[in-house]
Structures are given as structure tokens and as C-alpha cells.
Amino acid sequence: MTLSAAAQSPAAASARDHIGFQLSGSLARLIPQNEYTSSLVHSYSCNYQDARFLWHTLPADGNIYDRAYHYPTLQAGILHADFSDIRLNRFAPDYDSKLGHAIALYGGIQIDFLRRGRWSLGCDLQNGVAFFTRHYDFNTNRDDEIIGSVAAIYVGASLQTRVRVAPQWSLGLSADFRHCSNGHITRPNLGTNTLSASLSASYDLEPQPTDYRQASASAKQPSASDSRAKASNTPADAENPPTNAEFTVPSASPEGPTAPLAPSASPAFRPRFYVDLSAGVSLKSLLEAFMADPSTKVKTYGVFTAVAAPMVRYHRMHASGLQFDFMYANYVDEIRTLDIAKGHEGEYRYSPFIMGLALRHEFFYRHFSIFAAAGIYLRHRTGHYSATEESRLYQAIGLRYSFPFTDDRLFVGYNVKAHHLSKADCMQFMVGWRL
């Protein structure tokens, strides 16, 4: 079945038309993010292998988000990371510490920016959980301050190009950035940052077009099961159902001029103002405690966190606004005690109330969204380390899922809060409601 045929007969699309598989391998290099990490690391080569299940979105699905994102490919995969050749040595000169291996389970999305003939250019975005075979241990793996826990968050981003060499086969080349970190839920946690080049081969269960060209077809109204396609007056997605809107799809014909895949007319979208309220817990450990005694397990604090964000949803895929951040830092007394032990008594101010104001932007795809925020502290009095090593500026990035049975008002998600665009401060797990 070709994509153009699917567009003309939406009901004919089956599961096999969507399914594909991909295998890839890459050579990578660990990138130290600061001088301290460089002093630990004495070799940098590593490699990855992964296997992915692919789900190609099609015009036959009638989903307005798929059309807006140029019919992306959704993915679920398993990644093996081989860090066994990386040597770590600084404080234990009688042996080398190791990172070992990691297995990551992830979900992601592939989006093509451009399609010309058999060739496409786009990006991959991935997020999941990685499990490491080796992590910090004061007695047996002392210099592995890169990974301090068995489990870590995995994030991947790639710029990739593919060539379809046959109706069911395509080959790909990508440049990848991959990161693993536990968000300072425990210490130490410098995190792995790698750059790599990957080769991949993909197989689809059903033949796909071997050439792309512009073709117009009438879109069927989205399924009633997709709450984002219903007429709604909710802040998360106020829109009218499509009425035979025209859109651009790839054709199986190898003849004719080629053009990038792009959406055209869309259902009417009404901009909306709403207030995003969320609350949850931030999990955080103290660097001060680890530095005071690296031989003991560092305590993880659960910190009450709340966010209020007035937002404007001015586009189906975009919303922007402000967010007010609040945290009750129940660890401040411990920091004060550690600062006094280091001779800083009377030098700094302390308060459990942490407040900030940030600019925020959110990207939407179906019931998922990704947001990023950059802010400035209005109040942040947490002793010596925050005054000397942390900035007054902070950043946050997060992933959310909104429940369709609430018209996407109720959501859950997690955020990573950071300083200097690289140093994680804490991991935040939130639940919220859009008013």
C-alpha cells in the first residue's frame, strides 16, 4: 500500500502499513563538561547499538498533529551503551574506576524537515531510563563520579538523514548527542555526555514510496477517539474539526517534481489564555554533604514544589507565557550546619523559601508536550555553594502527558531544573491542571 492510496482511502490503512523496525550502531566519544571531569577521565571512546520499533503516522490516520509535524515516525527502543573502555582515575591511584555498560529503554519521535526524491533530512528526539552495570562506590569504584546510581534519565537528540533504497528498506546516517544523569537525586552525578556518528538500517512491513512528490487529497475527519480533534473550548486545545482540508502527502510514483512534505490548510484554531497550576516533589541531594564525606551515602531530600504559569496558546503546537516557581527547601538547616563546619559561619543567609520567575515555552503533540523555561531567582538563600557556584539564573525542561478524558486539562510529568545550562539542581515530578 502506498501513502497516496492510504490518503484516498483512510479506512484501508492497517497496522502493517504503520510498522517498521530499525537497527543502528555508532562510535562515540565522551565529552567532559568541565575541568574537574577532565581530571577524572583518561580515555574517551565508547559505542552504542540500538533496536527500535517504528510506527509511521499516515494521512489515513486523519490526525491534525501528525499532519502539522509532517507525518512523523514514533519509536520505542532499547539501547546498549558500552563505556567499558573509559578509564577513570584521580583519587584511587592503585586501580582504574570504570563506567561499564548501560541499557536504556526509551520512547521517541522522528520528524522530517525536508524530503527530496528518495532522500530525507530530519531529527530524532528520545527520552527514557538507563540502567548502569557500574556506578560510584567509595571502596571499589571511587573515581566514577560520572554516574552515582544504578538508574539514570536518558536523553538523546540526533540530526539524521535517510535514503530509501527499496520500497521496504532505507539506510540512515546521523550525528547524535546522548546524555545520562540522575538529576542529582543522589551524588555524585557528573553525568555522561557523548557525541557520536551512527549508521542505521530500517525495514517496513509494507512497501513505502521510493520517491516523494506533492499530491493533494481530501482528509477524512479525525477519529472521535482523538480528543484533540474534537471541537473544544479547553485551554489546552481549542479547535474546530477539519472539513475536507487539503494537505500534502508523499506519492509512490517515481515521476514528477519532488518537494518537501508540508501541511497546508488546517482546521481553524482559536488562541486561548489559560493558567497552568502544578505541584509535586523535587528530589535533590546535597553536593556539600558528598564533599564533606564521600564515603557515606548522601541523603535524598523530597522538597515540596509548586508552579503557577499564565500561558497563551496562540498556535496548535505552541504556547508561551510566564511561570512563578516555588520550593520549600527543607534541607537548608543541613547546609547551614555543613557551612559552619567549613568555617563559613555568619557569611551567608539561609531561607527555606526559594522563589523564581521564568519565561516559558511549550510544544504540543497529541496528548504529549515538552516545555522549556529560563528564569531568575527572586529569593535563593541557601548558603556558600549557591552563592559561589550557582547563578541567579536557572533553567528547566520537562515532559508531560495530558489525560484525554479530562480534555487535556489534567497532566503529569517530570522536569529537570538546572544552572548554567548544564548543572542539574534537582529532578521534579509534578501533577497539574490547566484552568
CSV table of C-alpha atoms in Angstrom, one decimal:
chain,number,residue,atom,x,y,z
A,1,MET,CA,0.0,0.0,0.0
A,2,THR,CA,1.3,3.5,-0.9
A,3,LEU,CA,0.8,6.5,1.2
A,4,SER,CA,-1.2,8.2,-1.5
A,5,ALA,CA,-3.5,5.3,-1.6
A,6,ALA,CA,-3.9,5.5,2.1
A,7,ALA,CA,-4.8,9.1,1.8
A,8,GLN,CA,-7.5,8.4,-0.7
A,9,SER,CA,-8.9,5.5,1.3
A,10,PRO,CA,-8.3,6.2,5.0
A,11,ALA,CA,-10.3,3.3,6.3
A,12,ALA,CA,-8.0,0.9,4.4
A,13,ALA,CA,-4.8,1.6,6.5
A,14,SER,CA,-3.9,-1.4,8.7
A,15,ALA,CA,-1.4,-1.9,11.5
A,16,ARG,CA,1.1,-3.3,9.0
A,17,ASP,CA,1.1,-0.1,7.0
A,18,HIS,CA,2.4,1.7,10.1
A,19,ILE,CA,5.0,-0.8,11.4
A,20,GLY,CA,8.8,-0.8,10.8
A,21,PHE,CA,12.0,-1.8,12.6
A,22,GLN,CA,15.4,-0.2,12.8
A,23,LEU,CA,18.8,-1.3,13.8
A,24,SER,CA,21.7,1.1,14.3
A,25,GLY,CA,25.3,1.3,15.6
A,26,SER,CA,27.6,4.2,16.5
A,27,LEU,CA,31.1,5.1,17.5
A,28,ALA,CA,31.1,7.8,20.2
A,29,ARG,CA,33.3,9.9,22.4
A,30,LEU,CA,32.7,11.0,25.9
A,31,ILE,CA,32.7,14.8,26.2
A,32,PRO,CA,33.9,16.2,29.7
A,33,GLN,CA,31.7,19.2,30.5
A,34,ASN,CA,34.3,20.9,32.8
A,35,GLU,CA,37.9,20.7,34.0
A,36,TYR,CA,37.0,18.6,37.0
A,37,THR,CA,35.5,15.9,34.8
A,38,SER,CA,38.6,16.1,32.5
A,39,SER,CA,40.8,15.4,35.5
A,40,LEU,CA,38.9,12.1,36.2
A,41,VAL,CA,38.7,10.8,32.6
A,42,HIS,CA,41.8,9.2,30.9
A,43,SER,CA,40.1,7.6,27.8
A,44,TYR,CA,37.1,8.7,25.9
A,45,SER,CA,36.0,6.1,23.3
A,46,CYS,CA,32.6,4.3,23.6
A,47,ASN,CA,30.0,2.9,21.3
A,48,TYR,CA,26.2,2.3,21.1
A,49,GLN,CA,23.9,-0.2,19.5
A,50,ASP,CA,20.1,0.1,19.4
A,51,ALA,CA,17.0,-1.6,18.1
A,52,ARG,CA,13.8,0.3,17.5
A,53,PHE,CA,10.1,-0.4,16.8
A,54,LEU,CA,8.8,2.2,14.4
A,55,TRP,CA,5.2,3.4,14.0
A,56,HIS,CA,4.8,5.5,10.8
A,57,THR,CA,1.9,8.0,11.1
A,58,LEU,CA,-0.1,8.3,7.9
A,59,PRO,CA,-2.5,10.7,6.2
A,60,ALA,CA,-5.1,7.9,6.6
A,61,ASP,CA,-5.0,8.4,10.4
A,62,GLY,CA,-6.6,11.8,9.9
A,63,ASN,CA,-4.7,13.4,12.9
A,64,ILE,CA,-4.1,17.1,12.6
A,65,TYR,CA,-0.9,16.9,14.8
A,66,ASP,CA,0.6,14.3,12.5
A,67,ARG,CA,-0.1,16.5,9.5
A,68,ALA,CA,1.4,19.6,11.3
A,69,TYR,CA,4.6,17.6,12.1
A,70,HIS,CA,5.0,16.3,8.5
A,71,TYR,CA,3.8,12.8,9.5
A,72,PRO,CA,6.4,11.8,12.0
A,73,THR,CA,7.5,8.3,13.0
A,74,LEU,CA,7.0,7.3,16.6
A,75,GLN,CA,9.5,4.9,18.1
A,76,ALA,CA,10.2,2.7,21.1
A,77,GLY,CA,13.6,1.2,21.5
A,78,ILE,CA,16.3,-0.4,23.6
A,79,LEU,CA,19.9,1.0,23.6
A,80,HIS,CA,23.1,-0.7,24.7
A,81,ALA,CA,25.9,1.7,25.7
A,82,ASP,CA,29.5,0.3,26.0
A,83,PHE,CA,31.5,2.5,28.3
A,84,SER,CA,33.9,-0.2,29.3
A,85,ASP,CA,37.0,1.3,27.6
A,86,ILE,CA,36.6,4.6,29.6
A,87,ARG,CA,39.2,4.8,32.4
A,88,LEU,CA,38.6,7.0,35.4
A,89,ASN,CA,41.4,7.7,37.9
A,90,ARG,CA,42.2,10.5,40.3
A,91,PHE,CA,41.8,9.7,44.0
A,92,ALA,CA,42.5,5.9,43.9
A,93,PRO,CA,45.8,5.5,42.1
A,94,ASP,CA,46.1,1.8,42.7
A,95,TYR,CA,43.2,0.9,40.3
A,96,ASP,CA,41.1,2.4,37.5
A,97,SER,CA,37.4,3.0,38.0
A,98,LYS,CA,35.0,2.0,35.3
A,99,LEU,CA,31.7,3.1,33.8
A,100,GLY,CA,30.9,-0.3,32.5
A,101,HIS,CA,27.8,-0.8,30.3
A,102,ALA,CA,24.3,0.6,30.3
A,103,ILE,CA,20.9,-0.5,28.9
A,104,ALA,CA,18.4,2.2,28.1
A,105,LEU,CA,14.6,1.8,27.4
A,106,TYR,CA,13.2,4.8,25.6
A,107,GLY,CA,10.5,6.4,23.5
A,108,GLY,CA,10.9,9.0,20.9
A,109,ILE,CA,9.9,10.7,17.7
A,110,GLN,CA,11.5,11.1,14.2
A,111,ILE,CA,10.5,14.3,12.4
A,112,ASP,CA,11.5,15.0,8.8
A,113,PHE,CA,12.1,18.7,7.9
A,114,LEU,CA,12.7,18.0,4.2
A,115,ARG,CA,12.1,15.3,1.7
A,116,ARG,CA,13.5,15.2,-1.8
A,117,GLY,CA,13.2,12.2,-4.0
A,118,ARG,CA,14.5,9.2,-2.1
A,119,TRP,CA,16.3,11.4,0.5
A,120,SER,CA,15.0,13.0,3.7
A,121,LEU,CA,16.5,15.2,6.4
A,122,GLY,CA,15.2,15.5,10.0
A,123,CYS,CA,15.8,14.9,13.7
A,124,ASP,CA,15.3,12.3,16.3
A,125,LEU,CA,14.3,13.1,19.9
A,126,GLN,CA,14.4,10.4,22.6
A,127,ASN,CA,13.7,10.1,26.3
A,128,GLY,CA,13.9,7.1,28.7
A,129,VAL,CA,15.6,5.4,31.6
A,130,ALA,CA,19.1,3.9,31.5
A,131,PHE,CA,20.5,1.2,33.9
A,132,PHE,CA,24.2,1.0,34.5
A,133,THR,CA,26.2,-2.0,35.5
A,134,ARG,CA,28.8,0.1,37.3
A,135,HIS,CA,28.4,3.2,39.4
A,136,TYR,CA,30.1,5.1,42.2
A,137,ASP,CA,31.3,3.1,45.2
A,138,PHE,CA,33.8,4.6,47.6
A,139,ASN,CA,35.6,1.2,48.2
A,140,THR,CA,35.6,-0.4,44.7
A,141,ASN,CA,34.8,2.3,42.1
A,142,ARG,CA,35.9,5.6,43.8
A,143,ASP,CA,36.7,7.7,40.8
A,144,ASP,CA,33.4,7.0,39.0
A,145,GLU,CA,31.9,10.3,39.9
A,146,ILE,CA,30.2,10.3,36.5
A,147,ILE,CA,27.4,8.0,37.4
A,148,GLY,CA,26.3,7.7,41.1
A,149,SER,CA,23.3,5.4,40.8
A,150,VAL,CA,22.0,2.3,39.0
A,151,ALA,CA,19.2,4.2,37.2
A,152,ALA,CA,19.5,7.5,35.3
A,153,ILE,CA,17.5,9.5,32.9
A,154,TYR,CA,18.4,9.0,29.3
A,155,VAL,CA,18.1,11.8,26.7
A,156,GLY,CA,19.0,11.6,23.0
A,157,ALA,CA,18.9,14.1,20.1
A,158,SER,CA,20.1,13.5,16.6
A,159,LEU,CA,20.3,15.2,13.2
A,160,GLN,CA,19.7,12.4,10.7
A,161,THR,CA,19.4,11.8,7.0
A,162,ARG,CA,17.9,8.8,5.3
A,163,VAL,CA,17.8,7.3,1.8
A,164,ARG,CA,15.1,4.8,0.8
A,165,VAL,CA,17.0,2.2,-1.3
A,166,ALA,CA,14.0,-0.1,-1.8
A,167,PRO,CA,10.2,0.1,-1.1
A,168,GLN,CA,10.7,-1.6,2.3
A,169,TRP,CA,14.3,-0.6,3.1
A,170,SER,CA,16.1,2.6,4.0
A,171,LEU,CA,19.6,3.5,5.2
A,172,GLY,CA,20.4,6.3,7.6
A,173,LEU,CA,23.3,8.4,8.8
A,174,SER,CA,23.1,10.6,11.9
A,175,ALA,CA,25.1,12.9,14.3
A,176,ASP,CA,24.0,12.2,17.9
A,177,PHE,CA,24.1,13.8,21.3
A,178,ARG,CA,23.3,11.5,24.2
A,179,HIS,CA,23.1,12.3,27.9
A,180,CYS,CA,22.6,10.2,31.1
A,181,SER,CA,22.1,11.7,34.5
A,182,ASN,CA,20.0,11.1,37.6
A,183,GLY,CA,19.3,14.9,38.0
A,184,HIS,CA,21.2,14.9,41.3
A,185,ILE,CA,18.7,12.7,43.1
A,186,THR,CA,21.9,11.2,44.5
A,187,ARG,CA,25.6,12.1,44.5
A,188,PRO,CA,28.0,12.0,42.8
A,189,ASN,CA,26.4,12.7,39.4
A,190,LEU,CA,28.5,14.5,36.8
A,191,GLY,CA,26.6,12.6,34.0
A,192,THR,CA,27.7,11.2,30.7
A,193,ASN,CA,27.7,13.5,27.6
A,194,THR,CA,28.6,11.8,24.3
A,195,LEU,CA,28.8,12.8,20.6
A,196,SER,CA,28.6,10.1,18.0
A,197,ALA,CA,28.1,9.2,14.4
A,198,SER,CA,25.6,6.4,13.7
A,199,LEU,CA,24.7,4.2,10.7
A,200,SER,CA,21.2,2.6,10.6
A,201,ALA,CA,19.1,0.3,8.5
A,202,SER,CA,15.3,0.3,8.6
A,203,TYR,CA,12.7,-2.2,7.3
A,204,ASP,CA,9.0,-1.6,6.9
A,205,LEU,CA,6.4,-4.4,6.8
A,206,GLU,CA,4.7,-2.8,3.8
A,207,PRO,CA,6.3,-1.1,0.8
A,208,GLN,CA,6.7,2.7,1.1
A,209,PRO,CA,7.2,5.3,-1.7
A,210,THR,CA,10.6,5.2,-3.2
A,211,ASP,CA,10.1,8.8,-4.4
A,212,TYR,CA,8.3,11.7,-2.9
A,213,ARG,CA,6.3,14.3,-4.8
A,214,GLN,CA,3.5,16.8,-3.9
A,215,ALA,CA,0.0,15.4,-4.1
A,216,SER,CA,-3.3,16.7,-2.7
A,217,ALA,CA,-6.0,14.6,-1.2
A,218,SER,CA,-9.1,15.2,0.9
A,219,ALA,CA,-8.5,14.4,4.6
A,220,LYS,CA,-11.1,12.4,6.5
A,221,GLN,CA,-12.2,13.9,9.8
A,222,PRO,CA,-10.1,12.7,12.7
A,223,SER,CA,-11.3,9.8,14.8
A,224,ALA,CA,-13.7,10.7,17.6
A,225,SER,CA,-11.3,8.9,20.0
A,226,ASP,CA,-8.8,11.7,19.5
A,227,SER,CA,-9.9,14.3,21.9
A,228,ARG,CA,-7.6,16.9,20.4
A,229,ALA,CA,-9.5,16.7,17.1
A,230,LYS,CA,-12.9,17.5,18.7
A,231,ALA,CA,-14.3,20.9,18.9
A,232,SER,CA,-13.3,22.1,22.3
A,233,ASN,CA,-13.2,25.2,24.4
A,234,THR,CA,-10.4,24.0,26.7
A,235,PRO,CA,-7.3,26.0,27.2
A,236,ALA,CA,-5.2,23.0,26.1
A,237,ASP,CA,-6.7,22.7,22.6
A,238,ALA,CA,-9.5,24.9,21.4
A,239,GLU,CA,-10.2,24.0,17.7
A,240,ASN,CA,-12.9,23.0,15.2
A,241,PRO,CA,-12.9,19.6,13.4
A,242,PRO,CA,-11.5,19.7,9.9
A,243,THR,CA,-13.8,19.8,6.9
A,244,ASN,CA,-12.2,18.3,3.9
A,245,ALA,CA,-9.0,20.3,4.4
A,246,GLU,CA,-6.3,19.9,1.8
A,247,PHE,CA,-2.9,18.6,2.8
A,248,THR,CA,0.3,17.5,1.2
A,249,VAL,CA,1.2,13.8,1.1
A,250,PRO,CA,4.0,11.7,-0.5
A,251,SER,CA,3.2,9.7,-3.6
A,252,ALA,CA,4.5,6.3,-4.6
A,253,SER,CA,5.0,7.5,-8.2
A,254,PRO,CA,8.7,8.0,-9.1
A,255,GLU,CA,7.8,10.5,-11.7
A,256,GLY,CA,7.2,14.3,-11.5
A,257,PRO,CA,8.8,17.1,-9.5
A,258,THR,CA,9.7,16.5,-5.9
A,259,ALA,CA,9.0,18.8,-2.9
A,260,PRO,CA,9.3,18.8,0.9
A,261,LEU,CA,6.4,17.3,2.8
A,262,ALA,CA,4.5,20.1,4.3
A,263,PRO,CA,1.0,20.7,5.7
A,264,SER,CA,-1.4,23.1,4.1
A,265,ALA,CA,-4.8,24.3,5.2
A,266,SER,CA,-5.6,23.3,8.8
A,267,PRO,CA,-8.8,23.4,10.9
A,268,ALA,CA,-9.5,26.8,12.5
A,269,PHE,CA,-7.6,27.3,15.8
A,270,ARG,CA,-8.7,29.8,18.4
A,271,PRO,CA,-6.0,31.2,20.6
A,272,ARG,CA,-6.7,30.8,24.3
A,273,PHE,CA,-5.4,32.2,27.6
A,274,TYR,CA,-5.1,29.7,30.5
A,275,VAL,CA,-3.4,29.3,33.8
A,276,ASP,CA,-1.2,26.2,34.3
A,277,LEU,CA,-1.1,25.1,38.0
A,278,SER,CA,1.1,22.2,39.1
A,279,ALA,CA,2.5,20.9,42.3
A,280,GLY,CA,4.8,18.0,43.3
A,281,VAL,CA,8.1,16.9,44.8
A,282,SER,CA,11.6,17.8,43.9
A,283,LEU,CA,14.2,15.1,44.6
A,284,LYS,CA,17.6,16.6,45.5
A,285,SER,CA,20.8,15.6,47.2
A,286,LEU,CA,23.5,18.0,48.5
A,287,LEU,CA,26.9,18.4,47.0
A,288,GLU,CA,28.0,19.9,50.3
A,289,ALA,CA,27.2,16.6,52.0
A,290,PHE,CA,29.1,14.5,49.5
A,291,MET,CA,32.2,16.7,49.6
A,292,ALA,CA,32.2,16.6,53.4
A,293,ASP,CA,32.3,12.7,53.5
A,294,PRO,CA,32.5,10.9,50.1
A,295,SER,CA,32.5,7.5,51.9
A,296,THR,CA,28.9,7.7,53.1
A,297,LYS,CA,25.6,7.5,51.2
A,298,VAL,CA,24.2,11.0,50.6
A,299,LYS,CA,20.6,11.7,51.7
A,300,THR,CA,18.0,12.5,49.1
A,301,TYR,CA,15.5,15.2,50.2
A,302,GLY,CA,11.9,15.4,49.0
A,303,VAL,CA,11.1,19.1,48.5
A,304,PHE,CA,7.6,20.5,48.1
A,305,THR,CA,7.4,22.3,44.7
A,306,ALA,CA,4.6,24.4,43.1
A,307,VAL,CA,4.4,26.3,39.8
A,308,ALA,CA,1.8,28.8,38.5
A,309,ALA,CA,2.0,29.7,34.9
A,310,PRO,CA,-0.2,32.1,32.9
A,311,MET,CA,0.0,31.0,29.3
A,312,VAL,CA,-1.3,31.9,25.8
A,313,ARG,CA,-1.9,29.0,23.4
A,314,TYR,CA,-1.6,31.0,20.2
A,315,HIS,CA,-1.0,28.0,17.9
A,316,ARG,CA,-2.0,24.4,17.9
A,317,MET,CA,1.6,23.4,18.5
A,318,HIS,CA,2.8,26.3,20.7
A,319,ALA,CA,2.1,28.2,23.9
A,320,SER,CA,4.2,30.8,25.7
A,321,GLY,CA,4.0,32.7,28.9
A,322,LEU,CA,5.5,33.2,32.4
A,323,GLN,CA,5.9,30.8,35.3
A,324,PHE,CA,6.3,31.5,39.0
A,325,ASP,CA,8.3,28.8,40.8
A,326,PHE,CA,8.2,28.0,44.5
A,327,MET,CA,10.2,25.4,46.5
A,328,TYR,CA,10.3,24.8,50.3
A,329,ALA,CA,13.9,23.8,50.8
A,330,ASN,CA,13.7,21.6,53.9
A,331,TYR,CA,17.5,20.9,53.5
A,332,VAL,CA,18.6,24.4,54.4
A,333,ASP,CA,19.4,23.6,58.0
A,334,GLU,CA,21.7,20.8,56.9
A,335,ILE,CA,23.5,23.2,54.5
A,336,ARG,CA,23.9,25.7,57.4
A,337,THR,CA,25.5,23.0,59.6
A,338,LEU,CA,27.9,22.0,56.8
A,339,ASP,CA,28.8,25.6,56.1
A,340,ILE,CA,29.6,26.2,59.7
A,341,ALA,CA,31.8,23.1,59.8
A,342,LYS,CA,33.8,24.6,56.9
A,343,GLY,CA,34.3,27.9,58.6
A,344,HIS,CA,31.6,29.9,56.9
A,345,GLU,CA,29.6,30.8,60.0
A,346,GLY,CA,27.9,34.2,59.6
A,347,GLU,CA,29.0,34.7,56.0
A,348,TYR,CA,25.7,33.7,54.2
A,349,ARG,CA,22.0,34.0,54.6
A,350,TYR,CA,19.6,31.0,54.7
A,351,SER,CA,15.9,30.6,54.0
A,352,PRO,CA,13.8,27.6,53.1
A,353,PHE,CA,11.7,29.7,50.7
A,354,ILE,CA,13.1,29.6,47.1
A,355,MET,CA,11.2,31.6,44.5
A,356,GLY,CA,11.8,32.5,40.9
A,357,LEU,CA,10.2,34.0,37.8
A,358,ALA,CA,10.8,32.5,34.3
A,359,LEU,CA,9.9,32.8,30.7
A,360,ARG,CA,8.3,29.6,29.3
A,361,HIS,CA,7.5,27.9,26.0
A,362,GLU,CA,5.7,24.7,25.4
A,363,PHE,CA,5.4,22.4,22.3
A,364,PHE,CA,2.4,20.1,21.9
A,365,TYR,CA,2.0,16.8,20.1
A,366,ARG,CA,-1.3,15.0,20.6
A,367,HIS,CA,-1.5,14.5,24.4
A,368,PHE,CA,2.2,15.0,25.0
A,369,SER,CA,4.1,18.2,25.4
A,370,ILE,CA,7.7,19.4,26.1
A,371,PHE,CA,8.4,22.7,27.8
A,372,ALA,CA,11.5,24.8,28.4
A,373,ALA,CA,11.8,27.7,30.9
A,374,ALA,CA,14.6,30.2,31.7
A,375,GLY,CA,14.2,32.3,34.8
A,376,ILE,CA,15.8,34.4,37.6
A,377,TYR,CA,15.6,33.8,41.3
A,378,LEU,CA,13.6,36.3,43.3
A,379,ARG,CA,14.8,34.6,46.5
A,380,HIS,CA,17.5,32.0,46.8
A,381,ARG,CA,19.4,32.0,50.2
A,382,THR,CA,20.9,28.6,50.5
A,383,GLY,CA,24.5,29.2,51.7
A,384,HIS,CA,28.0,29.1,50.4
A,385,TYR,CA,27.7,26.8,47.4
A,386,SER,CA,24.7,28.5,45.9
A,387,ALA,CA,26.3,31.9,46.4
A,388,THR,CA,29.6,31.0,44.8
A,389,GLU,CA,28.9,28.2,42.3
A,390,GLU,CA,25.3,28.7,41.2
A,391,SER,CA,24.0,31.5,39.1
A,392,ARG,CA,21.0,33.8,39.9
A,393,LEU,CA,19.6,32.4,36.6
A,394,TYR,CA,18.1,28.9,36.3
A,395,GLN,CA,16.6,26.7,33.6
A,396,ALA,CA,14.1,23.9,33.4
A,397,ILE,CA,13.0,21.4,30.8
A,398,GLY,CA,10.2,18.9,31.1
A,399,LEU,CA,8.0,16.3,29.5
A,400,ARG,CA,4.2,16.0,30.2
A,401,TYR,CA,1.3,13.7,29.4
A,402,SER,CA,-2.2,15.1,29.5
A,403,PHE,CA,-5.2,12.8,30.1
A,404,PRO,CA,-7.7,12.8,27.2
A,405,PHE,CA,-10.7,12.0,29.4
A,406,THR,CA,-10.2,15.5,31.1
A,407,ASP,CA,-10.0,17.3,27.7
A,408,ASP,CA,-6.2,17.5,28.4
A,409,ARG,CA,-6.6,19.6,31.5
A,410,LEU,CA,-5.1,17.1,33.9
A,411,PHE,CA,-1.4,16.3,33.3
A,412,VAL,CA,1.5,14.5,34.9
A,413,GLY,CA,5.2,14.9,34.1
A,414,TYR,CA,8.7,15.4,35.2
A,415,ASN,CA,11.1,18.3,34.9
A,416,VAL,CA,14.9,18.8,35.4
A,417,LYS,CA,15.9,22.1,36.9
A,418,ALA,CA,19.5,23.3,36.2
A,419,HIS,CA,22.0,26.1,36.5
A,420,HIS,CA,24.5,27.3,33.8
A,421,LEU,CA,22.5,25.3,31.2
A,422,SER,CA,24.4,22.1,32.3
A,423,LYS,CA,24.5,21.6,36.1
A,424,ALA,CA,21.4,19.8,37.3
A,425,ASP,CA,19.9,21.1,40.5
A,426,CYS,CA,17.1,18.6,41.1
A,427,MET,CA,14.5,16.3,39.5
A,428,GLN,CA,10.9,17.4,39.8
A,429,PHE,CA,7.8,15.1,39.5
A,430,MET,CA,4.6,17.1,39.0
A,431,VAL,CA,0.8,16.8,38.6
A,432,GLY,CA,-1.2,19.8,37.4
A,433,TRP,CA,-4.4,21.2,36.0
A,434,ARG,CA,-5.0,23.8,33.2
A,435,LEU,CA,-7.6,26.4,34.2
